[in-house]
Amino acid sequence: MIVRKSRGELEAMREGGTITAACLRMLSENVRAGVTTRELDRMADEFIRERGGVPEFKGYQGFPASICASPNSMIVHGIPGSYRLKEGDIISLDVGVRYEGFVTDSAITVPVGEIAPDTEALLRVTQQCLAAATDQMRPGRRLGDVGHAIQSVAEPRGYGVVRDLVSHGVGRQMHEDPQIPNYGDPGTGARLQPGMVFAIEPMITLGGHDIRVSEWDGWSIYTADGSQAAHFEHTIAVTESGPWVLTEREDRVGETGVA
Ligand code: MG
Ligand code: MG
């Protein structure tokens, strides 16, 4: 069942979403060669708690950290640790915050210094995928339209769309119904209605779409072919007047533009 949220609940989610957004902004400003992913995790944990939120990932099915930090060919679910970022890396930073009983979930992929032109294009295209999916967050559109929008941006340009990981409903739980594949057929699936909230998260690769789960830690998920992957995510509400990006990074939280 897809839970619909009231206007008041969406407003509470937007408040939590501003913390999530500001945390990602803060992290992006601290990404540089030499910093470890564990240091970023500590900064995020402190930042979220200082603002009255709780890092939702910590302890989630035993996950040991407050953010996911996934460099290069690691797509998602990386455990922050001793990995030291280096010039030319990209790093997916994924943050989930619980605030007033609701979760918001958002991710960005950030370059470390100068990156290769094809990697830069990957980041751009993945953001375009998220923008195209966001535009589908309107009453009457269908779940298949959302996945199709992502696929239609990425695949004609030769990028891989990860299929074994999905976008999802979000609210009182981090993962609510439905699961939304980041590919699909237009005009199929459940119809979107006002008050539905989804965490839309395209994961796009410079290679194929197959994945490999780390046997070492059981969490980290890599591209099977070792190609680089990018990941952007927003928590977005469907409203009568169109998409409401609850994790938008904007001036109201002392930010400018999108990372
Ligand atoms: Mg996330
Ligand atoms: Mg998510």
Short mmCIF file of C-alpha atoms and ligand atoms in Angstrom, two decimals:
data_model
loop_
_atom_site.label_atom_id
_atom_site.label_comp_id
_atom_site.label_asym_id
_atom_site.label_seq_id
_atom_site.Cartn_x
_atom_site.Cartn_y
_atom_site.Cartn_z
CA MET A 1 0.00 0.00 0.00
CA ILE A 2 1.28 3.44 -0.89
CA VAL A 3 0.81 5.72 2.14
CA ARG A 4 -0.35 9.25 1.37
CA LYS A 5 0.77 12.09 3.60
CA SER A 6 -1.29 15.06 4.74
CA ARG A 7 -0.22 18.62 4.01
CA GLY A 8 0.96 18.95 7.62
CA GLU A 9 2.99 15.77 7.34
CA LEU A 10 4.58 17.00 4.10
CA GLU A 11 5.51 20.23 5.84
CA ALA A 12 7.18 18.26 8.64
CA MET A 13 9.02 16.23 5.99
CA ARG A 14 10.19 19.43 4.34
CA GLU A 15 11.64 20.60 7.66
CA GLY A 16 13.54 17.34 7.98
CA GLY A 17 14.46 17.59 4.31
CA THR A 18 16.16 20.94 4.87
CA ILE A 19 18.45 19.25 7.42
CA THR A 20 19.22 16.45 4.95
CA ALA A 21 19.87 19.01 2.22
CA ALA A 22 22.08 21.20 4.39
CA CYS A 23 24.04 18.15 5.55
CA LEU A 24 24.80 17.18 1.94
CA ARG A 25 25.80 20.77 1.20
CA MET A 26 28.16 20.74 4.19
CA LEU A 27 29.64 17.39 3.14
CA SER A 28 30.19 18.54 -0.45
CA GLU A 29 32.13 21.51 0.89
CA ASN A 30 34.37 19.16 2.86
CA VAL A 31 35.11 16.75 0.02
CA ARG A 32 38.76 17.09 -0.94
CA ALA A 33 41.80 14.92 -1.58
CA GLY A 34 43.13 13.55 1.71
CA VAL A 35 39.89 13.44 3.69
CA THR A 36 38.68 10.00 4.79
CA THR A 37 35.11 8.83 4.42
CA ARG A 38 35.07 8.20 8.18
CA GLU A 39 35.78 11.90 8.78
CA LEU A 40 32.85 12.82 6.52
CA ASP A 41 30.65 10.39 8.44
CA ARG A 42 31.54 12.01 11.77
CA MET A 43 30.84 15.49 10.41
CA ALA A 44 27.44 14.38 9.14
CA ASP A 45 26.47 12.63 12.35
CA GLU A 46 27.26 15.71 14.42
CA PHE A 47 25.58 18.06 11.94
CA ILE A 48 22.32 16.11 11.90
CA ARG A 49 22.09 15.64 15.66
CA GLU A 50 22.89 19.32 16.37
CA ARG A 51 19.80 20.21 14.34
CA GLY A 52 17.47 17.84 16.16
CA GLY A 53 17.53 15.04 13.59
CA VAL A 54 18.61 11.43 13.89
CA PRO A 55 20.82 9.77 11.25
CA GLU A 56 18.43 7.11 9.97
CA PHE A 57 21.06 4.83 8.46
CA LYS A 58 22.89 4.19 11.74
CA GLY A 59 21.84 0.73 12.88
CA TYR A 60 19.51 0.23 9.92
CA GLN A 61 19.62 -3.54 9.48
CA GLY A 62 22.92 -3.31 11.32
CA PHE A 63 24.52 -0.63 9.13
CA PRO A 64 27.39 0.75 11.23
CA ALA A 65 27.56 4.40 10.12
CA SER A 66 25.47 7.56 9.70
CA ILE A 67 25.98 8.07 5.96
CA CYS A 68 26.81 5.89 2.99
CA ALA A 69 30.00 6.91 1.18
CA SER A 70 30.61 5.12 -2.11
CA PRO A 71 33.60 6.08 -4.28
CA ASN A 72 34.12 5.44 -8.00
CA SER A 73 32.89 1.98 -9.08
CA MET A 74 31.06 1.54 -5.79
CA ILE A 75 27.46 2.42 -6.55
CA VAL A 76 25.85 2.66 -3.10
CA HIS A 77 25.88 1.46 0.54
CA GLY A 78 29.58 2.07 1.14
CA ILE A 79 30.56 1.98 4.81
CA PRO A 80 32.64 5.04 5.73
CA GLY A 81 36.10 4.06 6.90
CA SER A 82 39.78 4.60 6.28
CA TYR A 83 39.43 5.24 2.54
CA ARG A 84 41.15 8.53 1.78
CA LEU A 85 39.70 10.50 -1.14
CA LYS A 86 42.11 11.30 -3.93
CA GLU A 87 42.17 13.73 -6.83
CA GLY A 88 40.04 12.44 -9.70
CA ASP A 89 37.70 10.33 -7.54
CA ILE A 90 33.97 10.69 -7.43
CA ILE A 91 32.10 9.93 -4.23
CA SER A 92 28.42 9.22 -3.71
CA LEU A 93 27.25 10.60 -0.36
CA ASP A 94 23.87 9.35 0.81
CA VAL A 95 22.14 10.83 3.85
CA GLY A 96 18.92 9.82 5.62
CA VAL A 97 17.50 11.92 8.44
CA ARG A 98 14.62 11.12 10.78
CA TYR A 99 12.90 14.26 12.06
CA GLU A 100 9.54 14.52 13.81
CA GLY A 101 8.86 10.89 12.96
CA PHE A 102 9.54 11.16 9.23
CA VAL A 103 12.51 10.18 7.12
CA THR A 104 13.98 12.10 4.20
CA ASP A 105 16.57 10.46 2.00
CA SER A 106 18.90 12.22 -0.45
CA ALA A 107 22.22 11.64 -2.18
CA ILE A 108 24.72 13.50 -4.33
CA THR A 109 27.84 12.42 -6.19
CA VAL A 110 30.70 14.84 -5.76
CA PRO A 111 33.94 15.17 -7.76
CA VAL A 112 37.25 15.26 -5.88
CA GLY A 113 39.24 17.99 -7.62
CA GLU A 114 39.63 17.57 -11.37
CA ILE A 115 37.86 14.57 -12.85
CA ALA A 116 37.96 12.99 -16.31
CA PRO A 117 35.59 14.49 -18.90
CA ASP A 118 33.62 11.25 -19.30
CA THR A 119 33.14 11.08 -15.52
CA GLU A 120 31.98 14.69 -15.49
CA ALA A 121 29.45 13.81 -18.19
CA LEU A 122 28.28 10.85 -16.09
CA LEU A 123 27.52 13.15 -13.15
CA ARG A 124 25.65 15.56 -15.42
CA VAL A 125 23.56 12.84 -17.06
CA THR A 126 22.65 11.28 -13.71
CA GLN A 127 21.37 14.65 -12.50
CA GLN A 128 19.40 14.97 -15.73
CA CYS A 129 17.89 11.54 -15.03
CA LEU A 130 16.78 12.71 -11.59
CA ALA A 131 15.35 15.92 -13.04
CA ALA A 132 13.40 13.99 -15.69
CA ALA A 133 11.97 11.66 -13.04
CA THR A 134 11.12 14.58 -10.77
CA ASP A 135 9.08 16.12 -13.55
CA GLN A 136 6.90 12.97 -13.53
CA MET A 137 5.89 13.50 -9.88
CA ARG A 138 2.40 14.72 -10.79
CA PRO A 139 -1.06 13.36 -10.09
CA GLY A 140 -2.15 10.94 -12.81
CA ARG A 141 1.32 9.95 -13.96
CA ARG A 142 2.22 6.31 -13.39
CA LEU A 143 5.12 4.54 -11.76
CA GLY A 144 6.26 3.19 -15.12
CA ASP A 145 6.51 6.77 -16.40
CA VAL A 146 9.04 7.54 -13.66
CA GLY A 147 11.38 4.69 -14.52
CA HIS A 148 10.92 5.31 -18.20
CA ALA A 149 11.94 8.96 -17.81
CA ILE A 150 15.24 7.91 -16.23
CA GLN A 151 15.94 5.20 -18.77
CA SER A 152 15.14 7.54 -21.67
CA VAL A 153 17.81 10.01 -20.59
CA ALA A 154 20.57 7.50 -19.85
CA GLU A 155 20.37 4.62 -22.27
CA PRO A 156 20.27 6.43 -25.63
CA ARG A 157 23.50 8.17 -24.55
CA GLY A 158 25.18 4.84 -23.85
CA TYR A 159 25.01 4.79 -20.05
CA GLY A 160 24.00 1.82 -17.92
CA VAL A 161 20.95 2.02 -15.63
CA VAL A 162 21.36 -0.13 -12.52
CA ARG A 163 18.36 -2.46 -12.35
CA ASP A 164 18.82 -4.45 -9.16
CA LEU A 165 18.46 -1.39 -6.90
CA VAL A 166 15.36 0.76 -6.91
CA SER A 167 13.77 4.07 -5.99
CA HIS A 168 11.18 3.75 -3.22
CA GLY A 169 8.38 5.19 -1.15
CA VAL A 170 9.50 7.06 1.98
CA GLY A 171 7.77 8.48 5.05
CA ARG A 172 7.50 7.08 8.57
CA GLN A 173 9.76 4.30 7.26
CA MET A 174 12.84 4.83 5.13
CA HIS A 175 11.67 2.16 2.71
CA GLU A 176 7.92 2.15 2.09
CA ASP A 177 5.92 0.82 -0.82
CA PRO A 178 6.32 0.90 -3.70
CA GLN A 179 9.67 -0.16 -5.09
CA ILE A 180 10.21 1.83 -8.28
CA PRO A 181 12.63 0.46 -10.86
CA ASN A 182 14.73 3.17 -12.53
CA TYR A 183 13.58 1.85 -15.90
CA GLY A 184 10.15 0.89 -17.16
CA ASP A 185 7.33 1.16 -19.63
CA PRO A 186 5.33 4.37 -19.85
CA GLY A 187 1.65 4.16 -18.98
CA THR A 188 2.08 1.17 -16.66
CA GLY A 189 1.93 0.73 -12.89
CA ALA A 190 0.12 2.55 -10.09
CA ARG A 191 -1.14 6.08 -10.65
CA LEU A 192 0.52 8.84 -8.64
CA GLN A 193 -1.74 10.73 -6.26
CA PRO A 194 -1.26 13.86 -4.16
CA GLY A 195 0.46 13.13 -0.85
CA MET A 196 2.56 10.25 -2.14
CA VAL A 197 6.27 10.69 -1.38
CA PHE A 198 9.10 8.92 -3.16
CA ALA A 199 12.86 8.78 -2.82
CA ILE A 200 13.91 8.82 -6.46
CA GLU A 201 17.48 7.66 -6.93
CA PRO A 202 18.87 6.88 -10.37
CA MET A 203 22.15 4.93 -10.28
CA ILE A 204 23.89 5.33 -13.63
CA THR A 205 27.14 3.78 -14.85
CA LEU A 206 29.76 4.32 -17.53
CA GLY A 207 29.40 0.61 -18.33
CA GLY A 208 26.76 -2.06 -17.87
CA HIS A 209 23.99 -2.42 -15.31
CA ASP A 210 25.13 -5.55 -13.46
CA ILE A 211 26.14 -5.21 -9.83
CA ARG A 212 28.36 -7.05 -7.38
CA VAL A 213 27.92 -7.05 -3.59
CA SER A 214 31.15 -6.95 -1.60
CA GLU A 215 31.87 -10.27 0.09
CA TRP A 216 34.19 -8.39 2.40
CA ASP A 217 31.62 -6.25 4.23
CA GLY A 218 28.31 -7.51 2.83
CA TRP A 219 27.14 -3.93 2.20
CA SER A 220 29.12 -2.17 -0.52
CA ILE A 221 27.63 -2.58 -3.97
CA TYR A 222 29.90 -2.18 -6.98
CA THR A 223 29.42 -2.21 -10.73
CA ALA A 224 30.18 -5.75 -11.87
CA ASP A 225 32.38 -4.46 -14.70
CA GLY A 226 34.32 -1.99 -12.55
CA SER A 227 32.98 1.05 -14.39
CA GLN A 228 32.33 4.25 -12.47
CA ALA A 229 28.84 4.90 -11.14
CA ALA A 230 26.96 8.04 -10.13
CA HIS A 231 23.99 8.34 -7.79
CA PHE A 232 21.71 11.30 -7.11
CA GLU A 233 18.59 11.15 -4.94
CA HIS A 234 15.83 13.42 -3.74
CA THR A 235 12.78 12.87 -1.57
CA ILE A 236 9.90 14.25 -3.63
CA ALA A 237 6.20 14.69 -2.85
CA VAL A 238 3.45 14.51 -5.45
CA THR A 239 1.15 17.53 -4.98
CA GLU A 240 -1.81 18.96 -6.88
CA SER A 241 0.48 21.68 -8.17
CA GLY A 242 3.30 19.32 -9.19
CA PRO A 243 6.51 17.95 -7.69
CA TRP A 244 7.67 19.25 -4.31
CA VAL A 245 11.32 18.38 -3.76
CA LEU A 246 11.47 18.02 0.02
CA THR A 247 15.27 17.73 0.05
CA GLU A 248 15.89 20.68 -2.28
CA ARG A 249 19.10 22.53 -1.51
CA GLU A 250 18.17 26.21 -1.62
CA ASP A 251 18.77 29.63 -0.08
CA ARG A 252 16.44 29.00 2.82
CA VAL A 253 19.08 26.71 4.33
CA GLY A 254 21.94 29.05 3.45
CA GLU A 255 22.90 27.38 0.22
CA THR A 256 23.26 28.30 -3.41
CA GLY A 257 22.53 26.07 -6.34
CA VAL A 258 22.77 22.32 -6.67
CA ALA A 259 25.95 20.35 -6.02
MG MG B 1 19.53 7.35 0.03
MG MG B 2 16.89 5.81 -0.90
#
